[in-house]
């Protein structure tokens, strides 16, 4: 009788438990009274959302970089190595293909393990959890543990509810997706540490491989990272990682995926790591990626996308090969120049005033603009004693050098002083007929110097503004052959002190010699540029600068003709010169061609703004003028490598500002218009010798190396050749040799005007 009673009780308990479980499943699905928290909807299950990195591609389909909160790029099952799949299954869910989301045998094993652990007071080793891969996917995809209800925070009960929710979602996922799809989704959503989310990024981070290339050794390391990415990180915790790898490799042997010989070999092998964490400071086009990011954040906001989560595909105009050549040119030439600069200053500080004396409070003023100073100022309520105590405190740090990072002990003040001694640079190359930016180098090292010197940075352009002056002159009827005397030019400035302005030539002398406008621009003669400006008016020069794409404010003052009317960016200057190659049509330089969503659907295609700024004839005559820098005797670009000019039209203009604070070079060919700037972080940092700091010495070598590499790479198909002729015959004679003896023609003549002596 007693046995029958016990059996009845057991059956009642079993039946009651069964009914309770069914009721719980139903109640949790309905979330009665918000006791349990929400579950994902059917729409969520059909189209699960996971934050995906947006990817930035070059015009030749090379991945330049990513934008992400969680660095994740999804892949399909067919892109996974079978060795990786086998390793995952023997570790996480050996009966994966035999269950429908819930593994009852695994649950029972896990329950027994927990019970043993309780009985032994935590001294029993757990054999594994009861969660299937599908349950773990449910947790990763839908953050089930964050969907809170009134009971989910109650100890034990809350954990039970969470498990029930994961079981429910797992069963639903098994209905919606195939086993292969579930495996791919799981590996795509797993976290591997080191800023790696998803298997594709993890394979690249730890082994520089695609998931299809992963072997058993690599798979064991990666699978070991999934649940405890910090503990089993092979870089930071190699002993734990070794132990975990051995455990996983033994599972492969246990389930007959590898034999004993293979197991012994793998256990004793090294990790085979090629570890490199993706971030905005590594790879190519680092400055460019940062500039594009700022643009894309605004674009995404206006178009209701999340740049850091929606997996956008952004295709740029950058050519990866040209970008690499540009970066190499900046690196190679700036490394050489820095040696010259350091030797020139002989361990003295290179920040000097107009009289050549060191600026004593330079570092103090510089540190006040730093983030460290702002932080400590806020922390200590502007208490200067406490602030400078922190700033003088020495710490271990890595610093940049041209021979690689250096481990040193510096204070914040030491660091500022060290970095201010480096010369900086910017470089950009544009395809003039399309406006496509093909290369962008914003500085010498993005990790240590964040400031972009292509678009963000603006400096006085010096003589690189002169072609705009001469473009205005030619567009207003002057000829490249127009002869002018190199003599002083005086601008009256009533009410100012002094009441006049008289520009000097770079050597402080006037030759009194008559030269054509082409010769004057080639030699960069200040007095003749000033004379033309006086004829046209400074306002006319400013108006033409705007027509040619200069966006920064320029003052309509006489000094505007020598680049002292305001600061401009390298981006704007190179864009303005591109107008001459593009038959007088200014095309706004742009860097994004199209944006697609994560499915490859086109969201937006970008077309640059175009303005007809000059007529064809003026544009072509300006190319003829620019060629003078290399062709005319005394031209500032005469030092260019003859290999560049053989069977090739090249126009160029150098620029050097007062005290050689800025060195510029812009070179024009039929395919590319490119420019370089070189200078210190501050205008007071420069060579003491104008000759050493001139653009032909500092910036031109960068352009030259870039172009030589470009022409020598036949795969680029960027060939030498002549500039395109205008569609109509030009009306102005450009062979100035015909008029060597003419000095008295009337101003109305379209070929040549009379000589102006002033």
XYZ file of C-alpha atoms in Angstrom:
758
model
C 0.000 0.000 0.000
C 2.784 2.363 0.963
C 4.606 1.755 -2.340
C 1.454 2.487 -4.337
C 0.934 5.694 -2.369
C 4.505 6.812 -3.053
C 4.105 6.005 -6.726
C 0.894 8.032 -6.882
C 2.582 10.941 -5.152
C 5.492 10.777 -7.574
C 3.136 10.696 -10.538
C 1.228 13.676 -9.146
C 4.487 15.541 -8.634
C 5.667 14.665 -12.120
C 2.364 15.681 -13.677
C 2.241 18.876 -11.611
C 5.802 19.714 -12.645
C 4.903 19.099 -16.269
C 1.815 21.353 -15.995
C 3.885 23.984 -14.145
C 6.550 23.966 -16.848
C 3.911 24.328 -19.584
C 2.268 27.145 -17.636
C 5.640 28.857 -17.104
C 6.494 28.629 -20.790
C 3.091 30.124 -21.663
C 3.223 32.798 -18.963
C 6.784 33.850 -19.848
C 5.885 34.056 -23.528
C 2.950 36.341 -22.683
C 4.931 38.202 -19.995
C 1.937 38.285 -17.651
C 1.896 41.411 -15.482
C 5.436 42.163 -16.721
C 6.792 39.590 -14.293
C 9.420 38.193 -16.643
C 10.419 40.855 -19.143
C 9.838 40.898 -22.890
C 10.875 38.303 -25.442
C 11.927 39.082 -29.001
C 9.051 39.430 -31.454
C 8.567 37.236 -34.522
C 9.941 40.107 -36.627
C 13.027 40.233 -34.403
C 13.510 36.510 -34.845
C 13.132 36.733 -38.624
C 15.496 39.686 -38.874
C 17.697 39.697 -35.776
C 19.612 42.902 -35.278
C 23.265 42.832 -34.361
C 25.585 45.791 -34.317
C 27.783 45.561 -37.401
C 30.874 47.575 -38.251
C 30.533 49.964 -41.177
C 33.355 49.403 -43.642
C 35.338 51.928 -45.658
C 36.666 50.777 -49.034
C 39.090 52.249 -51.544
C 38.155 52.704 -55.193
C 40.036 49.449 -55.908
C 37.963 47.587 -53.276
C 40.604 47.392 -50.539
C 39.260 47.645 -46.992
C 40.720 50.856 -45.552
C 39.115 50.727 -42.134
C 35.976 50.333 -40.057
C 33.708 52.368 -37.820
C 32.235 50.486 -34.877
C 31.248 50.335 -31.267
C 31.739 46.570 -31.484
C 34.132 45.500 -34.209
C 32.023 42.933 -36.038
C 31.824 41.858 -39.691
C 29.414 38.978 -40.484
C 30.223 36.017 -42.697
C 28.297 32.990 -44.061
C 28.658 29.345 -43.068
C 30.449 28.499 -46.315
C 33.246 30.906 -45.304
C 34.025 28.916 -42.149
C 36.736 26.282 -41.859
C 35.322 22.825 -41.079
C 38.107 22.431 -38.533
C 36.757 25.499 -36.784
C 33.205 24.081 -36.816
C 34.355 20.715 -35.445
C 36.358 22.410 -32.691
C 33.366 24.519 -31.692
C 31.006 21.545 -31.535
C 33.263 19.266 -29.463
C 33.743 22.146 -27.016
C 30.330 23.756 -26.745
C 27.629 21.407 -28.049
C 28.561 17.917 -29.278
C 24.880 16.951 -29.781
C 24.115 20.160 -31.699
C 22.702 18.318 -34.722
C 20.526 16.056 -32.515
C 18.491 18.589 -30.548
C 16.016 21.358 -31.331
C 17.512 24.085 -29.182
C 17.400 22.339 -25.779
C 19.717 19.435 -24.964
C 17.990 17.437 -22.173
C 20.990 15.158 -21.684
C 23.244 18.189 -21.375
C 20.861 19.768 -18.877
C 20.859 16.617 -16.776
C 24.649 16.459 -16.852
C 24.868 20.130 -15.868
C 22.378 19.594 -13.032
C 24.346 16.647 -11.652
C 27.523 18.723 -11.919
C 26.003 21.601 -9.955
C 24.721 19.185 -7.297
C 28.169 17.592 -6.920
C 29.704 21.047 -6.693
C 27.319 21.994 -3.875
C 27.942 18.723 -2.006
C 31.726 19.124 -2.238
C 31.509 22.801 -1.274
C 32.783 23.952 -4.667
C 35.666 21.486 -4.939
C 34.166 19.459 -7.785
C 35.149 20.403 -11.357
C 32.084 21.179 -13.481
C 31.955 19.131 -16.669
C 30.244 21.837 -18.683
C 27.101 23.906 -18.820
C 23.749 22.811 -20.161
C 23.415 25.691 -22.613
C 23.346 24.713 -26.253
C 24.897 26.812 -28.996
C 21.378 27.897 -29.956
C 20.700 29.070 -26.390
C 23.963 30.989 -26.346
C 22.980 32.551 -29.663
C 19.659 33.612 -28.149
C 21.565 35.293 -25.313
C 24.027 36.999 -27.713
C 21.444 38.152 -30.237
C 18.604 39.364 -28.054
C 20.306 40.201 -24.762
C 17.682 38.105 -22.953
C 19.335 38.785 -19.619
C 18.769 42.515 -20.034
C 15.017 42.168 -20.725
C 14.012 42.697 -17.102
C 10.683 41.981 -15.421
C 9.457 42.253 -11.849
C 10.806 38.820 -10.907
C 14.049 38.714 -12.846
C 16.040 40.447 -10.107
C 14.901 37.941 -7.466
C 17.811 35.580 -6.634
C 17.484 32.020 -8.014
C 13.992 32.724 -9.384
C 15.392 35.390 -11.707
C 18.063 33.054 -13.069
C 15.440 30.366 -13.622
C 13.269 32.792 -15.587
C 16.239 33.829 -17.728
C 16.964 30.172 -18.522
C 13.349 29.571 -19.489
C 13.435 32.616 -21.768
C 16.610 31.378 -23.454
C 15.028 27.939 -23.988
C 11.947 29.514 -25.563
C 13.995 31.717 -27.906
C 16.323 28.807 -28.752
C 13.414 26.607 -29.816
C 12.016 29.444 -31.940
C 15.407 30.034 -33.565
C 15.599 26.341 -34.477
C 12.269 26.726 -36.281
C 13.361 29.803 -38.249
C 16.926 28.838 -39.200
C 18.934 25.867 -40.419
C 21.705 24.412 -38.287
C 24.327 25.937 -40.570
C 22.738 29.378 -40.275
C 22.657 29.068 -36.479
C 26.349 28.152 -36.342
C 27.292 31.102 -38.552
C 25.111 33.493 -36.546
C 26.620 32.238 -33.292
C 30.194 32.752 -34.431
C 29.260 36.147 -35.882
C 27.834 37.333 -32.544
C 30.451 35.859 -30.189
C 32.938 38.115 -28.397
C 36.619 37.137 -28.598
C 38.241 40.047 -26.753
C 40.891 42.438 -28.094
C 38.126 44.552 -29.647
C 37.072 41.557 -31.758
C 33.384 40.770 -32.126
C 32.565 37.964 -34.511
C 34.779 35.247 -35.934
C 35.963 37.139 -39.009
C 37.466 39.976 -36.988
C 38.892 37.543 -34.410
C 40.669 35.486 -37.084
C 42.202 38.640 -38.512
C 43.154 40.021 -35.092
C 44.906 36.925 -33.758
C 46.140 35.182 -36.908
C 45.796 37.579 -39.847
C 43.684 34.935 -41.581
C 40.212 34.462 -43.000
C 37.906 32.034 -41.116
C 38.121 29.579 -44.025
C 41.885 29.220 -43.407
C 41.785 28.356 -39.693
C 43.452 25.109 -38.547
C 42.844 23.034 -35.379
C 45.473 24.851 -33.316
C 44.050 28.271 -34.178
C 40.484 27.045 -33.792
C 41.228 25.755 -30.283
C 42.559 29.159 -29.241
C 39.625 31.053 -30.773
C 36.924 28.744 -29.361
C 38.608 28.963 -25.962
C 38.203 32.731 -26.040
C 34.437 32.705 -26.569
C 33.214 32.427 -22.973
C 36.163 34.042 -21.189
C 37.995 36.301 -23.667
C 40.150 37.955 -21.002
C 41.140 34.882 -18.993
C 42.107 32.858 -22.070
C 43.723 35.630 -24.086
C 46.977 34.119 -25.453
C 48.751 37.496 -25.343
C 47.936 38.547 -21.795
C 47.367 35.154 -20.124
C 49.401 32.602 -22.111
C 49.413 29.961 -19.334
C 45.615 29.899 -19.050
C 45.315 29.992 -22.836
C 47.703 27.022 -23.118
C 45.666 25.045 -20.591
C 42.389 25.819 -22.350
C 43.835 24.938 -25.741
C 45.016 21.572 -24.418
C 41.535 20.875 -23.025
C 39.891 21.655 -26.359
C 42.456 19.672 -28.359
C 41.798 16.691 -26.092
C 38.095 16.952 -26.921
C 39.016 16.794 -30.603
C 41.002 13.625 -29.867
C 38.242 12.239 -27.640
C 35.634 12.605 -30.379
C 38.024 11.190 -33.003
C 38.498 14.390 -35.020
C 42.278 14.028 -34.669
C 44.519 11.067 -33.811
C 46.955 10.767 -30.928
C 49.985 11.754 -32.989
C 48.229 14.916 -34.192
C 47.066 15.702 -30.660
C 50.592 15.378 -29.200
C 51.987 17.536 -32.009
C 49.403 20.310 -31.520
C 49.698 20.346 -27.738
C 53.440 20.976 -28.000
C 53.223 23.580 -30.790
C 53.390 27.330 -30.250
C 50.324 29.510 -30.672
C 51.314 30.784 -34.113
C 49.918 34.244 -33.392
C 50.029 37.252 -35.711
C 48.327 39.540 -33.237
C 47.237 43.005 -34.270
C 44.232 44.840 -32.851
C 42.300 46.916 -35.360
C 41.989 50.603 -34.495
C 42.041 53.990 -36.179
C 45.821 54.334 -35.763
C 46.861 51.310 -37.816
C 46.579 50.507 -41.489
C 46.618 52.977 -44.349
C 44.782 56.293 -44.768
C 44.478 56.844 -41.007
C 43.997 60.615 -41.234
C 41.623 60.218 -44.156
C 39.515 57.701 -42.226
C 39.144 60.154 -39.359
C 38.125 63.015 -41.655
C 35.601 60.782 -43.445
C 34.215 59.593 -40.109
C 33.333 63.144 -39.082
C 31.512 63.616 -42.392
C 29.742 60.256 -42.170
C 28.472 60.846 -38.629
C 26.591 63.899 -39.890
C 25.427 62.080 -43.035
C 24.144 59.149 -40.976
C 22.275 61.477 -38.643
C 20.574 63.242 -41.554
C 19.683 59.936 -43.234
C 18.648 58.072 -40.072
C 21.442 55.502 -39.993
C 23.849 54.474 -37.247
C 27.369 54.579 -38.667
C 28.688 52.421 -35.815
C 26.058 49.675 -35.921
C 24.322 49.429 -39.312
C 27.054 47.693 -41.307
C 27.197 50.312 -44.060
C 29.589 49.861 -46.974
C 31.228 53.191 -47.858
C 33.152 53.317 -51.119
C 35.700 56.102 -51.422
C 37.666 57.627 -54.285
C 41.005 56.763 -52.649
C 43.287 54.441 -54.612
C 45.046 52.158 -52.124
C 48.278 51.986 -54.139
C 48.522 55.749 -54.596
C 47.689 56.169 -50.918
C 50.545 53.869 -49.946
C 52.957 55.719 -52.249
C 51.870 59.019 -50.715
C 52.340 57.754 -47.162
C 55.750 56.336 -48.012
C 56.813 59.598 -49.672
C 55.819 61.637 -46.622
C 57.521 59.178 -44.283
C 60.754 58.904 -46.275
C 61.202 62.605 -46.987
C 60.115 63.864 -43.567
C 62.475 61.446 -41.837
C 65.368 62.891 -43.869
C 64.216 66.457 -43.316
C 63.890 65.957 -39.553
C 67.551 64.933 -39.398
C 68.521 68.131 -41.224
C 66.260 70.173 -38.929
C 67.705 68.644 -35.746
C 71.290 69.149 -36.917
C 70.455 72.710 -37.916
C 69.253 73.523 -34.395
C 72.026 71.584 -32.596
C 69.861 70.657 -29.561
C 68.571 74.222 -29.229
C 64.853 74.871 -29.053
C 63.452 75.761 -32.511
C 60.684 78.143 -31.373
C 61.894 81.676 -31.988
C 60.417 85.147 -32.325
C 60.725 87.582 -35.263
C 64.211 88.615 -34.086
C 65.469 85.049 -33.855
C 65.397 84.758 -30.054
C 63.932 81.741 -28.273
C 60.380 82.281 -26.986
C 60.896 81.642 -23.276
C 57.275 80.948 -22.303
C 56.528 78.855 -25.412
C 56.130 75.512 -23.603
C 54.085 77.078 -20.792
C 51.638 78.538 -23.296
C 51.562 75.308 -25.298
C 50.773 73.133 -22.291
C 47.799 75.351 -21.444
C 46.222 74.345 -24.761
C 46.670 70.638 -24.006
C 44.021 68.185 -22.830
C 46.153 67.291 -19.806
C 46.145 70.883 -18.598
C 42.383 71.187 -19.079
C 41.827 67.947 -17.175
C 43.968 68.934 -14.190
C 42.641 72.478 -14.245
C 39.135 71.137 -13.792
C 40.234 68.542 -11.236
C 42.083 71.066 -9.049
C 39.813 74.061 -9.630
C 42.537 76.045 -11.456
C 45.048 75.659 -8.612
C 48.247 76.235 -10.631
C 50.548 74.706 -7.991
C 48.678 71.396 -8.011
C 48.254 71.492 -11.800
C 51.980 71.916 -12.468
C 52.861 69.327 -9.840
C 50.917 66.804 -11.942
C 52.335 68.106 -15.217
C 55.912 67.762 -13.920
C 55.379 64.234 -12.619
C 57.426 61.760 -14.675
C 55.819 58.562 -15.955
C 56.736 55.610 -18.141
C 55.493 56.159 -21.679
C 56.107 55.347 -25.318
C 56.947 58.230 -27.638
C 57.179 58.564 -31.390
C 60.472 58.604 -33.234
C 61.311 58.118 -36.901
C 63.149 54.919 -35.941
C 60.161 53.449 -34.098
C 58.501 53.906 -30.726
C 60.801 54.638 -27.788
C 60.167 53.637 -24.166
C 61.077 56.549 -21.941
C 60.231 58.401 -18.732
C 58.650 61.793 -19.425
C 56.462 64.313 -17.681
C 53.640 65.988 -19.583
C 55.859 69.054 -19.966
C 58.724 66.910 -21.281
C 56.348 65.316 -23.775
C 55.081 68.649 -25.125
C 58.633 69.919 -25.518
C 59.712 66.708 -27.277
C 56.851 66.634 -29.773
C 56.974 70.338 -30.632
C 60.411 69.798 -32.198
C 58.991 67.617 -34.975
C 58.230 69.045 -38.386
C 54.763 68.184 -39.686
C 53.425 67.568 -43.180
C 50.307 67.137 -45.268
C 49.817 65.701 -48.754
C 46.844 65.288 -51.095
C 46.440 64.089 -54.673
C 43.339 64.760 -56.789
C 42.180 63.495 -60.152
C 41.419 66.910 -61.694
C 38.764 65.934 -64.236
C 36.588 64.046 -61.756
C 37.428 65.697 -58.443
C 38.254 62.248 -57.003
C 40.708 62.434 -54.122
C 43.162 59.606 -54.747
C 45.542 60.015 -51.782
C 45.362 61.861 -48.447
C 48.110 62.040 -45.823
C 47.185 64.368 -42.994
C 50.370 64.134 -40.937
C 53.469 62.155 -40.044
C 51.894 59.683 -37.582
C 48.211 59.487 -36.673
C 48.768 57.720 -33.357
C 50.867 60.549 -31.949
C 49.784 63.565 -34.025
C 46.015 63.662 -34.583
C 45.796 67.040 -36.290
C 44.995 66.791 -40.016
C 47.133 69.111 -42.166
C 45.174 68.590 -45.395
C 41.751 70.030 -44.607
C 41.664 70.817 -40.905
C 44.919 72.740 -40.904
C 45.074 76.169 -42.550
C 48.246 78.183 -43.021
C 49.424 81.171 -45.031
C 49.831 79.907 -48.617
C 52.793 82.089 -49.543
C 53.557 82.089 -53.252
C 51.189 79.214 -53.995
C 48.471 81.907 -54.116
C 50.227 83.605 -57.054
C 48.712 81.419 -59.809
C 45.314 82.695 -58.684
C 46.591 86.262 -59.121
C 47.901 85.479 -62.600
C 44.720 83.579 -63.511
C 42.776 86.745 -62.709
C 45.198 88.757 -64.877
C 44.971 86.438 -67.890
C 41.194 86.225 -67.561
C 41.167 90.027 -67.723
C 43.163 90.272 -70.957
C 46.796 90.014 -69.908
C 49.143 87.688 -71.769
C 51.778 85.293 -70.364
C 54.172 87.379 -72.489
C 53.205 90.667 -70.873
C 56.552 92.298 -69.900
C 56.993 93.989 -66.527
C 60.043 95.492 -64.801
C 61.217 94.020 -61.506
C 61.046 97.210 -59.451
C 59.465 98.345 -56.166
C 55.667 98.607 -56.030
C 54.028 100.811 -53.426
C 50.414 100.509 -52.187
C 49.042 103.525 -50.395
C 47.272 102.726 -47.125
C 45.749 105.972 -45.872
C 45.186 106.124 -42.124
C 47.482 103.184 -41.387
C 50.909 103.157 -39.824
C 52.905 103.165 -42.001
C 50.520 104.639 -44.626
C 51.914 102.412 -47.383
C 52.991 98.830 -48.121
C 55.925 97.912 -50.305
C 56.623 94.185 -50.683
C 60.193 92.928 -50.918
C 61.406 90.091 -53.084
C 62.578 87.062 -51.144
C 66.204 88.255 -51.284
C 65.301 91.877 -50.518
C 66.515 93.090 -53.936
C 65.036 94.347 -57.207
C 66.921 93.614 -60.396
C 65.385 96.287 -62.617
C 65.189 93.642 -65.329
C 62.176 93.285 -67.622
C 60.532 89.882 -67.602
C 57.286 88.331 -68.840
C 54.505 87.285 -66.492
C 55.435 83.669 -67.164
C 59.039 84.300 -66.153
C 57.934 86.296 -63.123
C 55.649 83.507 -61.873
C 58.299 80.863 -62.590
C 60.851 82.786 -60.503
C 58.179 83.776 -57.964
C 59.057 87.474 -58.159
C 57.021 89.305 -55.512
C 57.240 92.771 -57.034
C 55.627 91.728 -60.331
C 52.836 89.812 -58.585
C 52.228 92.952 -56.517
C 52.188 95.081 -59.675
C 49.512 92.862 -61.258
C 47.491 92.961 -58.048
C 47.663 96.749 -58.012
C 46.410 96.798 -61.609
C 43.510 94.430 -60.876
C 42.810 95.348 -57.201
C 43.096 93.042 -54.185
C 39.320 92.498 -54.246
C 39.576 91.004 -57.724
C 42.201 88.560 -56.469
C 39.935 87.537 -53.574
C 36.974 87.117 -55.927
C 38.966 84.800 -58.189
C 40.206 82.831 -55.181
C 36.580 82.161 -54.244
C 35.709 81.211 -57.824
C 38.557 78.707 -57.777
C 37.402 77.012 -54.587
C 39.199 78.797 -51.730
C 36.628 78.603 -48.936
C 38.486 80.301 -46.083
C 38.200 84.047 -45.534
C 40.760 86.147 -47.400
C 41.104 89.859 -46.693
C 41.099 92.099 -49.764
C 44.389 93.736 -48.761
C 47.477 94.242 -50.972
C 49.382 91.492 -49.137
C 46.799 88.930 -50.285
C 48.821 88.548 -53.498
C 51.751 87.079 -51.521
C 49.605 84.782 -49.399
C 49.331 87.046 -46.371
C 45.631 87.832 -46.716
C 44.494 84.810 -44.740
C 45.123 81.133 -44.090
C 44.062 78.421 -46.548
C 44.028 74.636 -46.546
C 46.059 72.342 -48.759
C 42.722 70.767 -49.714
C 41.416 74.044 -51.184
C 44.665 74.995 -52.889
C 45.103 71.711 -54.735
C 41.429 71.813 -55.683
C 41.860 75.289 -57.171
C 44.852 74.226 -59.302
C 42.799 71.293 -60.606
C 40.561 73.836 -62.332
C 43.367 74.653 -64.786
C 43.617 71.012 -65.913
C 39.835 70.631 -66.115
C 39.390 73.298 -68.828
C 38.419 75.980 -66.316
C 35.720 73.966 -64.531
C 36.216 73.879 -60.780
C 35.131 70.467 -59.471
C 34.668 70.206 -55.757
C 37.190 67.644 -54.466
C 35.277 64.739 -52.944
C 36.102 61.434 -51.303
C 32.977 59.240 -51.235
C 31.541 57.751 -54.420
C 28.653 55.719 -52.965
C 27.195 54.228 -49.785
C 25.421 50.860 -49.584
C 23.506 49.192 -46.754
C 24.606 45.897 -45.193
C 22.725 43.971 -47.891
C 24.505 45.754 -50.741
C 21.587 48.002 -51.672
C 22.587 51.449 -52.930
C 21.630 54.182 -50.480
C 23.292 57.177 -52.102
C 25.617 57.932 -54.981
C 27.663 61.113 -54.750
C 28.198 63.612 -57.554
C 30.575 66.554 -57.046
C 29.562 70.163 -57.425
C 30.965 71.837 -60.546
C 31.369 75.522 -61.436
C 32.703 77.003 -64.655
C 35.211 79.365 -63.071
C 37.447 80.210 -66.050
C 37.142 79.947 -69.787
C 39.073 77.161 -71.544
C 41.663 79.525 -72.942
C 42.525 81.066 -69.567
C 42.789 77.609 -68.008
C 45.167 76.397 -70.719
C 47.275 79.555 -70.525
C 47.610 78.976 -66.778
C 48.957 75.482 -67.442
C 51.470 77.111 -69.784
C 52.339 79.567 -67.010
C 52.792 76.783 -64.446
C 55.093 74.864 -66.771
C 57.430 77.849 -66.550
C 58.543 76.836 -63.048
C 60.438 73.973 -64.646
C 61.130 75.432 -68.107
C 62.133 79.040 -67.417
C 65.650 79.906 -66.305
C 65.578 80.515 -62.557
C 62.262 78.688 -62.178
C 61.659 77.450 -58.636
C 60.958 73.861 -59.801
C 64.068 73.522 -61.989
C 65.428 70.993 -59.519
C 62.813 68.370 -60.369
C 64.114 65.005 -61.544
C 64.432 65.057 -65.379
C 62.763 61.631 -65.438
C 59.518 63.351 -64.500
C 59.611 65.927 -67.271
C 60.773 63.669 -70.109
C 57.864 63.375 -72.565
C 55.652 64.882 -69.927
C 53.967 68.211 -69.188
C 54.385 69.332 -65.595
C 53.217 72.572 -64.066
C 54.315 73.522 -60.593
C 54.403 76.223 -57.962
C 56.481 76.438 -54.827
C 55.580 78.523 -51.816
C 57.488 79.703 -48.763
C 56.022 81.991 -46.115
C 57.765 84.574 -43.966
C 60.686 83.159 -41.961
C 60.220 79.867 -43.863
C 57.432 78.887 -41.449
C 55.626 77.046 -44.247
C 56.956 75.199 -47.264
C 54.525 74.382 -50.089
C 54.681 72.590 -53.409
C 51.830 71.943 -55.822
C 52.478 69.933 -58.961
C 50.105 69.641 -61.916
C 50.015 66.844 -64.509
C 47.297 65.801 -66.937
C 46.153 62.985 -64.608
C 46.900 64.165 -61.088
C 47.160 67.439 -59.225
C 49.007 66.914 -55.957
C 50.310 69.145 -53.210
C 52.492 68.983 -50.121
C 52.865 71.275 -47.110
C 55.670 71.166 -44.527
C 56.046 73.195 -41.356
C 56.090 73.177 -37.572
C 53.076 72.785 -35.316
C 53.381 76.509 -34.654
C 54.572 79.246 -37.028
C 57.415 80.073 -34.656
C 58.960 76.626 -35.328
C 61.058 76.742 -38.482
C 64.547 76.791 -39.985
C 66.540 79.950 -39.264
C 67.773 79.840 -42.840
C 65.140 80.721 -45.504
C 66.982 78.645 -48.114
C 66.723 75.472 -45.993
C 63.043 76.050 -45.269
C 61.805 76.960 -48.744
C 59.132 74.824 -50.378
C 61.497 73.545 -53.057
C 63.641 71.991 -50.307
C 60.958 70.776 -47.884
C 57.754 70.002 -49.808
C 58.871 69.362 -53.393
C 60.789 66.124 -52.565
C 57.564 64.572 -51.233
C 55.704 65.332 -54.459
C 58.625 64.132 -56.552
C 58.930 60.743 -54.812
C 55.177 60.217 -55.052
C 55.081 60.964 -58.785
C 58.148 58.869 -59.608
C 56.603 55.850 -57.854
C 53.286 56.505 -59.570
C 54.739 56.671 -63.081
C 56.940 53.616 -62.503
C 53.949 51.492 -61.452
C 52.494 50.417 -64.788
C 49.536 48.674 -63.117
C 48.137 52.098 -62.233
C 47.948 53.080 -65.914
C 48.776 56.696 -65.046
C 50.829 57.756 -68.015
C 52.890 60.783 -68.885
C 51.736 63.129 -71.612
C 50.804 66.633 -72.658
C 48.041 68.720 -71.171
C 44.808 68.650 -73.168
C 44.491 71.481 -75.657
C 41.403 73.716 -75.606
C 38.586 72.711 -77.935
C 39.051 76.068 -79.714
C 42.269 77.684 -80.925
C 43.763 80.091 -78.422
C 43.716 83.761 -79.391
C 46.755 84.834 -77.393
C 50.300 84.144 -78.518
C 52.309 82.223 -75.938
C 55.662 82.090 -77.740
C 57.183 85.066 -75.945
C 60.501 84.762 -77.829
C 58.845 86.426 -80.849
C 58.528 89.626 -78.856
C 61.916 90.000 -77.202
C 62.462 93.411 -78.808
C 58.929 94.798 -78.473
C 58.328 97.274 -75.674
C 55.756 99.729 -77.015
C 52.679 97.807 -78.199
C 49.360 99.308 -77.149
C 47.362 97.969 -74.206
C 44.559 96.980 -76.555
C 46.696 94.316 -78.283
C 45.446 90.847 -77.375
C 48.893 89.284 -77.811
C 51.059 91.544 -75.660
C 50.643 94.750 -73.729
C 53.138 97.544 -73.359
C 55.923 97.320 -70.827
C 55.008 98.723 -67.436
C 57.708 100.455 -65.493
C 56.809 101.620 -62.019
